[in-house]
XYZ file of C-alpha atoms in Angstrom:
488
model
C 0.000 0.000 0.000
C 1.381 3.443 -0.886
C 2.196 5.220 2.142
C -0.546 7.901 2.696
C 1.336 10.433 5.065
C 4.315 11.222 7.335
C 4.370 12.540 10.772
C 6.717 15.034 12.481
C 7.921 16.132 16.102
C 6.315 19.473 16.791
C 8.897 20.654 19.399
C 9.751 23.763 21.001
C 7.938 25.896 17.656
C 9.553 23.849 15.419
C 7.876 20.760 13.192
C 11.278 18.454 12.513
C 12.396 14.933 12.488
C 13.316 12.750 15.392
C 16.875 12.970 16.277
C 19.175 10.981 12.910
C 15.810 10.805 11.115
C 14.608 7.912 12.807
C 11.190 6.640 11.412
C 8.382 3.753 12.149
C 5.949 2.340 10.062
C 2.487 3.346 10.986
C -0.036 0.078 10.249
C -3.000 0.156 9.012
C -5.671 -2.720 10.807
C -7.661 -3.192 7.767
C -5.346 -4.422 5.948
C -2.307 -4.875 7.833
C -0.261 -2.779 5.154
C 1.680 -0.087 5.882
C -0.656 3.442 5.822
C 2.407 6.038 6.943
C 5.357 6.371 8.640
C 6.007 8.941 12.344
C 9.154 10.243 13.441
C 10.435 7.778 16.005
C 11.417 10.048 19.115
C 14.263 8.926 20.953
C 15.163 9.945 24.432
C 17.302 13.287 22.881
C 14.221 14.769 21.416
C 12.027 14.218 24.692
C 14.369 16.160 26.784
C 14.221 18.541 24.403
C 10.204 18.700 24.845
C 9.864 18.499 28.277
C 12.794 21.688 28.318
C 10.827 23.799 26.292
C 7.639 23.379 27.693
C 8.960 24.023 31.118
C 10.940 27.268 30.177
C 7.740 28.842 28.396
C 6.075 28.044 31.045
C 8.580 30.007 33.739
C 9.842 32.287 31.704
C 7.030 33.012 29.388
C 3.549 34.902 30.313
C 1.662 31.799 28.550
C 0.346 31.311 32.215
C -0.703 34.553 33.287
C -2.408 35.749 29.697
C -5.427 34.344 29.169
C -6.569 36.473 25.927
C -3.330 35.447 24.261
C -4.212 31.266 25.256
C -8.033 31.982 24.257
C -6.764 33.335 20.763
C -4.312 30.120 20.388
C -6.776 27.511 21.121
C -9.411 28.944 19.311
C -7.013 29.190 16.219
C -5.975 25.552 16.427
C -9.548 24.727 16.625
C -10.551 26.915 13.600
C -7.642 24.804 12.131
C -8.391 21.176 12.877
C -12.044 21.771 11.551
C -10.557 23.042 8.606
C -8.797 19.947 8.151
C -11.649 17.942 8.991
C -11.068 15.974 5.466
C -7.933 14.745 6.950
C -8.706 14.137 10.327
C -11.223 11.124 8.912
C -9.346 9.013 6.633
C -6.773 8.851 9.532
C -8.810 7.704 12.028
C -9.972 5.191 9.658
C -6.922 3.899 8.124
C -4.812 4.217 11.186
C -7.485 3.777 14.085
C -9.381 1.106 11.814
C -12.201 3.191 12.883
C -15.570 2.247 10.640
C -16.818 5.535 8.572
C -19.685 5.641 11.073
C -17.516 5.383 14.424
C -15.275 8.097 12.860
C -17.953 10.614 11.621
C -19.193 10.595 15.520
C -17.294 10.150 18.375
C -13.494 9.965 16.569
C -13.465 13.068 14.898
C -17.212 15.108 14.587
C -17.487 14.418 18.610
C -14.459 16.157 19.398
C -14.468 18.717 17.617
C -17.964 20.015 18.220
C -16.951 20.064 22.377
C -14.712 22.669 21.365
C -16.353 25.974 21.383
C -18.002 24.457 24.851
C -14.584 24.408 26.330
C -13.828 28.067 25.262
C -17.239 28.957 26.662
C -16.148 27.165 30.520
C -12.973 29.112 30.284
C -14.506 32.701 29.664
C -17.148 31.758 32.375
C -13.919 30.181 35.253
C -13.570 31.917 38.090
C -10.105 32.711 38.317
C -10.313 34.734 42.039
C -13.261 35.132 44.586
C -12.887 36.939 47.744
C -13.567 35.261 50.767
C -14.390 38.472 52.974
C -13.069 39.773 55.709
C -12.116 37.412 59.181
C -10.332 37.969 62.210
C -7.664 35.963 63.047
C -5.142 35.973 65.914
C -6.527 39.249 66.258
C -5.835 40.652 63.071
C -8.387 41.474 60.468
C -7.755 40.095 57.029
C -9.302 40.741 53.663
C -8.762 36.848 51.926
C -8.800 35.795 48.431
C -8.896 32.671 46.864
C -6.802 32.390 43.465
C -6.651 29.276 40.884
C -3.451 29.114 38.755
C -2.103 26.374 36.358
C -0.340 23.586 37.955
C 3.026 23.826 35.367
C 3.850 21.265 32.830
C 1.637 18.591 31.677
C 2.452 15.440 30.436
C -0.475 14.180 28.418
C -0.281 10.598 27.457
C -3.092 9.229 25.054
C -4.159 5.507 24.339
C -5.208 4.030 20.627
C -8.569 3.569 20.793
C -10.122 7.432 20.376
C -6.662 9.023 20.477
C -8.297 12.974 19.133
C -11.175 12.657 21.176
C -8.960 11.919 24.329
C -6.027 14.492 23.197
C -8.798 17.282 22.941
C -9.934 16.404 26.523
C -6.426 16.859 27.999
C -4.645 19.347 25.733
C -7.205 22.091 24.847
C -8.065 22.453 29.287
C -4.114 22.169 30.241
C -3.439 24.637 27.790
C -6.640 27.303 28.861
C -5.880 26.282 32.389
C -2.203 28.071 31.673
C -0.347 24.585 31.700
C 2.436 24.026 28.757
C 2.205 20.356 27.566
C 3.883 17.355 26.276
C 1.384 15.289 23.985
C 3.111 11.734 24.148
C 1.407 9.411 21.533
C 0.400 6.266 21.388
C 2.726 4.262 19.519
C 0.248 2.640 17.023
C -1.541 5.795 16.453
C 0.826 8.559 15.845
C -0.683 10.681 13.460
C -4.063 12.052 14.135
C -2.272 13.575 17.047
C 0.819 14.530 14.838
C -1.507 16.299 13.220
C -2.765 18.241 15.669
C 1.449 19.411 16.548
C 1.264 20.513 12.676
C -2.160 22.747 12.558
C -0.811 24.169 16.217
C 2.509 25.050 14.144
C 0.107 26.669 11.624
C -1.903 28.952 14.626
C 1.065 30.115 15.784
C 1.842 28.682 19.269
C 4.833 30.336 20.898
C 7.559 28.105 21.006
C 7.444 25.463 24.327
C 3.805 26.470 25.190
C 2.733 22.891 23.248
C 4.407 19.887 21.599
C 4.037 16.740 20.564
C 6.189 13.427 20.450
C 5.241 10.362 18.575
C 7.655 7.438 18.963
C 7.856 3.288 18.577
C 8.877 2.786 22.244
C 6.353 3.290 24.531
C 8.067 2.802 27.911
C 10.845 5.108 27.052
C 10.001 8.119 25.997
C 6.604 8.125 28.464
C 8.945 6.791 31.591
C 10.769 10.410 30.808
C 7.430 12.384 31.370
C 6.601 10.269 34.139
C 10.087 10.891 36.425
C 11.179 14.073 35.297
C 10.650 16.463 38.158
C 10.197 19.191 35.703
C 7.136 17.523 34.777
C 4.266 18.417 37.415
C 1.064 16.685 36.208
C 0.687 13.567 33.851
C -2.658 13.233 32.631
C -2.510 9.244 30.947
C -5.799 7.567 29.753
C -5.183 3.631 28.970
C -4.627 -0.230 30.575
C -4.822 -0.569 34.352
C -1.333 -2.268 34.504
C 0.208 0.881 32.822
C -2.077 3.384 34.824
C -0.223 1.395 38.632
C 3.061 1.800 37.077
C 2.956 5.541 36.193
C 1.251 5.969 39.814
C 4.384 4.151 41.725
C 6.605 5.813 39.266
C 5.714 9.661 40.204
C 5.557 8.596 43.053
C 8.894 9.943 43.387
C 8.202 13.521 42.517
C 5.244 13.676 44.317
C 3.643 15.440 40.571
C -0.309 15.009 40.318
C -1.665 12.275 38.627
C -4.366 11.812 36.814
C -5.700 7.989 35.667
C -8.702 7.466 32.921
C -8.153 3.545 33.059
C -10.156 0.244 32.081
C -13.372 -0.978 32.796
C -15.944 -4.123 33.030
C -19.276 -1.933 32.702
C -22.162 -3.724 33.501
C -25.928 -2.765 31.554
C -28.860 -4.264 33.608
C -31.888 -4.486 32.034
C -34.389 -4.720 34.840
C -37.305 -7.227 34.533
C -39.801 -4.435 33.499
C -37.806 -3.127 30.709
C -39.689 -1.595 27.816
C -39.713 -3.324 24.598
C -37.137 -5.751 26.364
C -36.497 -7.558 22.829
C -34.651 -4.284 21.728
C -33.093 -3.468 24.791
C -31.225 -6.830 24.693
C -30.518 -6.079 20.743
C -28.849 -3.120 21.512
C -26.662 -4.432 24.158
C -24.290 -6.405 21.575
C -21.075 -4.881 21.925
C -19.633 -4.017 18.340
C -18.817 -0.112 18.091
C -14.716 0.000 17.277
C -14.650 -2.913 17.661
C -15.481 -2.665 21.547
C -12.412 -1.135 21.974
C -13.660 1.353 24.397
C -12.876 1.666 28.258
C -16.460 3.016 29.078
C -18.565 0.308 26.745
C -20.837 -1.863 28.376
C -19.952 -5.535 28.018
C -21.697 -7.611 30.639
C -24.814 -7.750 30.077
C -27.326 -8.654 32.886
C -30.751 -10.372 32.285
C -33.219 -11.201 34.784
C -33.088 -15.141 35.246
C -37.306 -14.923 34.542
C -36.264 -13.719 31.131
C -32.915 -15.172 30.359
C -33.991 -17.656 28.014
C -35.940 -14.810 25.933
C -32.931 -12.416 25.744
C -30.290 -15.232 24.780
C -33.088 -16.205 21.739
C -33.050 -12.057 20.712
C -29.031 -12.119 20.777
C -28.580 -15.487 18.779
C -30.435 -13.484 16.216
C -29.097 -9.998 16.698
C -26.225 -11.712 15.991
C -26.816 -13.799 12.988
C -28.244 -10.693 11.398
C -25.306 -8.651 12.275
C -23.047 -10.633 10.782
C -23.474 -9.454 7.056
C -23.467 -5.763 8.346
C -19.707 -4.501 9.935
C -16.648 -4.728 8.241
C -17.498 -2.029 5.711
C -15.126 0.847 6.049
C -16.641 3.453 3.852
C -20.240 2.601 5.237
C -21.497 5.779 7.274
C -23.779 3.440 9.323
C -21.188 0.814 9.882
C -19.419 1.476 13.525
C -17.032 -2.041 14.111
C -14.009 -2.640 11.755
C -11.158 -4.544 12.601
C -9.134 -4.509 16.379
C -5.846 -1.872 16.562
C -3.648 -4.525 15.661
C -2.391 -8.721 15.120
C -1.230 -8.074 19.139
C -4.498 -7.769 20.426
C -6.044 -9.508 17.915
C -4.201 -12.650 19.521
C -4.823 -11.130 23.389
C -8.719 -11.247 22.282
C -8.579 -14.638 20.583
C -6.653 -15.845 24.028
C -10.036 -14.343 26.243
C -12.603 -16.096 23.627
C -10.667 -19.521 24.012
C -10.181 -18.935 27.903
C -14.049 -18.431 28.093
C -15.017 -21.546 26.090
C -12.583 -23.616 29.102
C -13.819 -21.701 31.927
C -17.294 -23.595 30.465
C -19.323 -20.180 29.256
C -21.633 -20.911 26.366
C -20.587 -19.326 22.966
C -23.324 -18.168 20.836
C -21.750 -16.225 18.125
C -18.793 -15.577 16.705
C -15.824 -16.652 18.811
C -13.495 -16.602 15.311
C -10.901 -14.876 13.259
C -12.914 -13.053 10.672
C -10.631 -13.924 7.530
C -13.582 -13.198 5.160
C -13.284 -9.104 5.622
C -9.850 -9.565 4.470
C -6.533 -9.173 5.570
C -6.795 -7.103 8.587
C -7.080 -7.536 12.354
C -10.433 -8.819 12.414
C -12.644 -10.235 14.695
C -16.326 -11.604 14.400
C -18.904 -10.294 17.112
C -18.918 -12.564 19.872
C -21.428 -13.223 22.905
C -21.157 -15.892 25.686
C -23.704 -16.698 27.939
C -24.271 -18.803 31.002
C -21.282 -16.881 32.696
C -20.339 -16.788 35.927
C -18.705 -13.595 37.626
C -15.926 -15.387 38.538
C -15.058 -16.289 34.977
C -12.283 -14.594 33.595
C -13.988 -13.009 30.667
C -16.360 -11.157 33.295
C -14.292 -10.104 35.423
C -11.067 -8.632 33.075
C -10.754 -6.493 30.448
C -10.941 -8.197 26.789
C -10.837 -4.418 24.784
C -12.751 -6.562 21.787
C -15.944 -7.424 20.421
C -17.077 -9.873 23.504
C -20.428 -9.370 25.436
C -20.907 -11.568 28.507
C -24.502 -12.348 29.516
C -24.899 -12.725 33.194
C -28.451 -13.806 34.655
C -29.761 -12.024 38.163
C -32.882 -13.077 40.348
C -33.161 -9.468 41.410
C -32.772 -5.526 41.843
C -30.052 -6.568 44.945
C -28.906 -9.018 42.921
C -28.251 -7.242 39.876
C -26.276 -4.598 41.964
C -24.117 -6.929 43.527
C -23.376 -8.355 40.455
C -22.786 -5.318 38.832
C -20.154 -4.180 41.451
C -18.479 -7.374 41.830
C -15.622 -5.566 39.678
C -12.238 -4.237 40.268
C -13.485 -1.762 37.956
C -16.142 0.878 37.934
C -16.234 3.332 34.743
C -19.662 3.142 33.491
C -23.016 1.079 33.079
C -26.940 1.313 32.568
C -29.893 0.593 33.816
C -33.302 0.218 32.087
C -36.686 -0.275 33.910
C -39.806 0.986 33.233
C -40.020 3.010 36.335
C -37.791 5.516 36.556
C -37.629 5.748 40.279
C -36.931 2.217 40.621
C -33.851 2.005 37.912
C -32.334 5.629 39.533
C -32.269 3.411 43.234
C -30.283 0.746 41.285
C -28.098 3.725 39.477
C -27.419 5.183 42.828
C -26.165 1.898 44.306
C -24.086 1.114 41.316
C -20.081 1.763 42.130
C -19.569 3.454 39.083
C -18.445 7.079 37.707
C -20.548 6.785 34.711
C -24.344 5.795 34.081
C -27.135 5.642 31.546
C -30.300 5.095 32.594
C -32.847 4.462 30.180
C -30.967 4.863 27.517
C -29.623 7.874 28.239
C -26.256 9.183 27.475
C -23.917 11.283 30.283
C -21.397 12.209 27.445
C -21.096 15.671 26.757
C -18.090 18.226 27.162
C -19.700 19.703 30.596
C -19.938 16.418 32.157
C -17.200 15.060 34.357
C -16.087 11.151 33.137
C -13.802 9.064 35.117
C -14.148 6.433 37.507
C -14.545 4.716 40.700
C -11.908 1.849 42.230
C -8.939 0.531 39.301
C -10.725 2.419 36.773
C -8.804 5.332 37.819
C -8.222 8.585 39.756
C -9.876 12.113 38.303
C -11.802 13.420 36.141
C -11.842 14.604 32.628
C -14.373 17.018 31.041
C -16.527 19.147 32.499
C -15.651 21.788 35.302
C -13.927 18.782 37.057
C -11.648 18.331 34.402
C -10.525 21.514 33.670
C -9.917 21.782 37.793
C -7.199 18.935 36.956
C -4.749 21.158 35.771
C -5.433 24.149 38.192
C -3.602 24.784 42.017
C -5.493 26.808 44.504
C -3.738 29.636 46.202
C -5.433 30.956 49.592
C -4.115 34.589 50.546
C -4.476 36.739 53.382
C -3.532 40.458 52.982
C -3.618 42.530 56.467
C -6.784 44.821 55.955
């Protein structure tokens, strides 16, 4: 396949090779061709980041100017719409995002939260007095004063690599922060991009860079140790999330951790038009590589046998539907990549020996072609203490997991190291808000509803991480509070 594009460093102002020139192939997952190549960062070039963004940010008035950030992040943004067109094809060809998945929440998604995040920033608070109070007998007039916390290391995973750079970068940088956008290794580009259009708006040199690069221990251990670095921001894999945690541990620098999860949708025994309910539940958008999808599913055992019936054809009929990349209504394509096409193959043949009940899919999909893909798969009769409910697969894989009742369902449901999101559906609202309440979780639909939007905090409770991103919550992330006293 003809290489479609290159990516460059954006470091310190300039766009420029990795140190010698080094280079990596870039993959594509449809076809498991070669789609571009990134600059291949070496340890040289992210000293040379993590230098610049800390002098702009002490020597610099990035932090104290807010019309001059305003104008630079509403310039990149002008920018990146502008080169919507190539924003797309990337996050299909690179991502192996279906047309549909990347017209919504891999490129479209992002990119209309923008102007919202502009709009929190002009309404922040930056200083509120506190009044006057005595104390140890003087008077004091006090004031309360939020500044940026310094340099921010922002490190991205593969799955929705924009949508998750747009969430850290645009509130570090309004917050007054200078950051370091570290890559992830098998998608460099959409966010090499985004170092390119910033090089276009103008940035002053330091205030925002980006590294792409092959190794992904090296160049993200740097961010991680480097006492010049005083926040990382990382969204990806548990495992990774405890490492950078012990890791800065050293510096003592804020951490923030978007990590995985095991989200659990219960369908309550009242649930309208139950039939689609359970329909919709199949877990095929990118692939289900998403931390916050829902992929155990649980069924009241009075209806079990009804919604395993609905999913044995759900399934069948979705067979002859993904796969299509150019299809606007088609949202699952193939995995990232032959790696975790093999780590998902290893969960579907651990959950056929741990005795669950396949009843679709479970294979290689070699008939969509020579990709990374994987058919749609569903188990039932699982237990939670099978491995495929209680890790994370990150792949096409619903479990189905019966419950006798609302208590039930809720201990089920939290039975999890993890807690990112979920749903609820019953008929009475009152009754599936008690179970949404009870459900350890940062994240919850009920009744179909959706809490994603830019305002809204999303993060999560126990190993699926520490934070918040979005909303006023996540823009607090990269903000210190100051609390002075001045003798009235």
């Amino acid at each position: 396949m003809t290489t479609f594009t290159e990516g460059k460093l954006y470091i310190d102002g300039r766009l420029r090779d990795a140190a010698g020139g080094a280079t990596y192939e870039d993959i594509d997952p449809w076809t498991g061709q070669v789609f571009g190549h990134a600059a291949d960062a070496s340890a040289e070039d992210m000293e040379e980041a993590i230098a610049a963004a800390r002098r702009a940010f002490d020597d610099t008035d990035w932090s104290t100017n807010h019309a001059l950030r305003r104008e630079m992040v509403v310039k990149l943004g002008e920018r990146l719409q502008a080169n919507r067109d190539r924003l797309v094809p990337i996050a299909q060809h690179e991502l192996g995002s279906a047309l549909g998945a990347a017209l919504g929440p891999q490129v479209d998604g992002p990119l209309s939260y923008w102007n919202e995040l502009i709009t929190m920033f002009d309404a922040f608070e930056w200083e509120k007095s506190m009044g006057q109070r005595v104390s140890y007998g003087v008077t004091n007039d006090r004031i309360v004063v939020r500044e940026p916390v310094g340099v921010v290391g922002a490190i991205t995973p593969w799955n929705v690599p924009f949508y998750i750079a747009v969430g850290k970068v645009v509130p570090a940088l309004l917050a007054g922060c200078t950051v370091i956008l570290k890559a992830a290794p098998e998608t460099p580009l959409i966010n090499a991009l985004m170092g390119e259009l910033a090089h276009e708006a103008g940035f002053p040199a330091g205030v925002f860079n980006v590294v792409t690069a092959k190794d992904p221990v090296l160049t993200g251990e740097m961010l991680v140790t480097d006492k010049r670095v005083d926040l990382i921001s990382f969204t990806g894999s548990t495992g990774v999330g405890k490492r950078i945690m012990e890791k800065g541990a050293a510096t003592l620098k804020r951490v923030f951790l978007e990590l995985g999860g095991k989200s659990a949708n219960i369908l309550l025994d009242d649930t309208p038009d139950f039939a689609t309910a359970v329909a919709h539940s199949i877990v095929c958008f990118h692939a289900g590589q998403g931390c916050a999808i829902s992929t155990r599913l649980l069924v009241p055992r009075s209806r079990y046998e009804e919604a395993v019936a609905v999913l044995e054809h759900t399934y069948a009929a979705y067979a002859g539907v993904w796969g299509k990349i150019d299809d606007p209504t088609n949202v699952m394509g193939p995995v990232i990549s032959a790696r975790q096409r093999d780590r998902v193959m290893g969960y579907i043949d651990t959950g056929k020996a741990e005795g669950a009940r396949l009843i679709a899919g479970g294979n290689v999909a070699t008939d969509k072609g020579d990709g990374y893909f994987i058919e749609p798969t569903c188990f039932v009769d699982v237990t939670s203490d099978m491995t495929i409910a209680r890790e994370e697969i990150f792949g096409p894989v619903l479990v189905v997991i019966p419950f006798e009742d609302d208590d039930d369902a809720v201990r089920i449901a939290n039975d999890s190291d993890y807690g990112l999101s979920g749903g609820v559906q019953s008929a009475d609202r009152e009754r599936a808000m008690k179970v949404a309440r009870r459900m350890r979780t940062g994240t919850i639909g009920v009744n179909g509803g959706s809490w994603s939007s830019p305002d809204m905090p999303f993060g999560g409770y126990k190993q699926s991480g520490v934070g918040r991103e979005w909303g006023l919550e996540g823009f607090e992330e990269y903000l210190e509070t100051k609390s002075i006293g001045i003798a009235a």
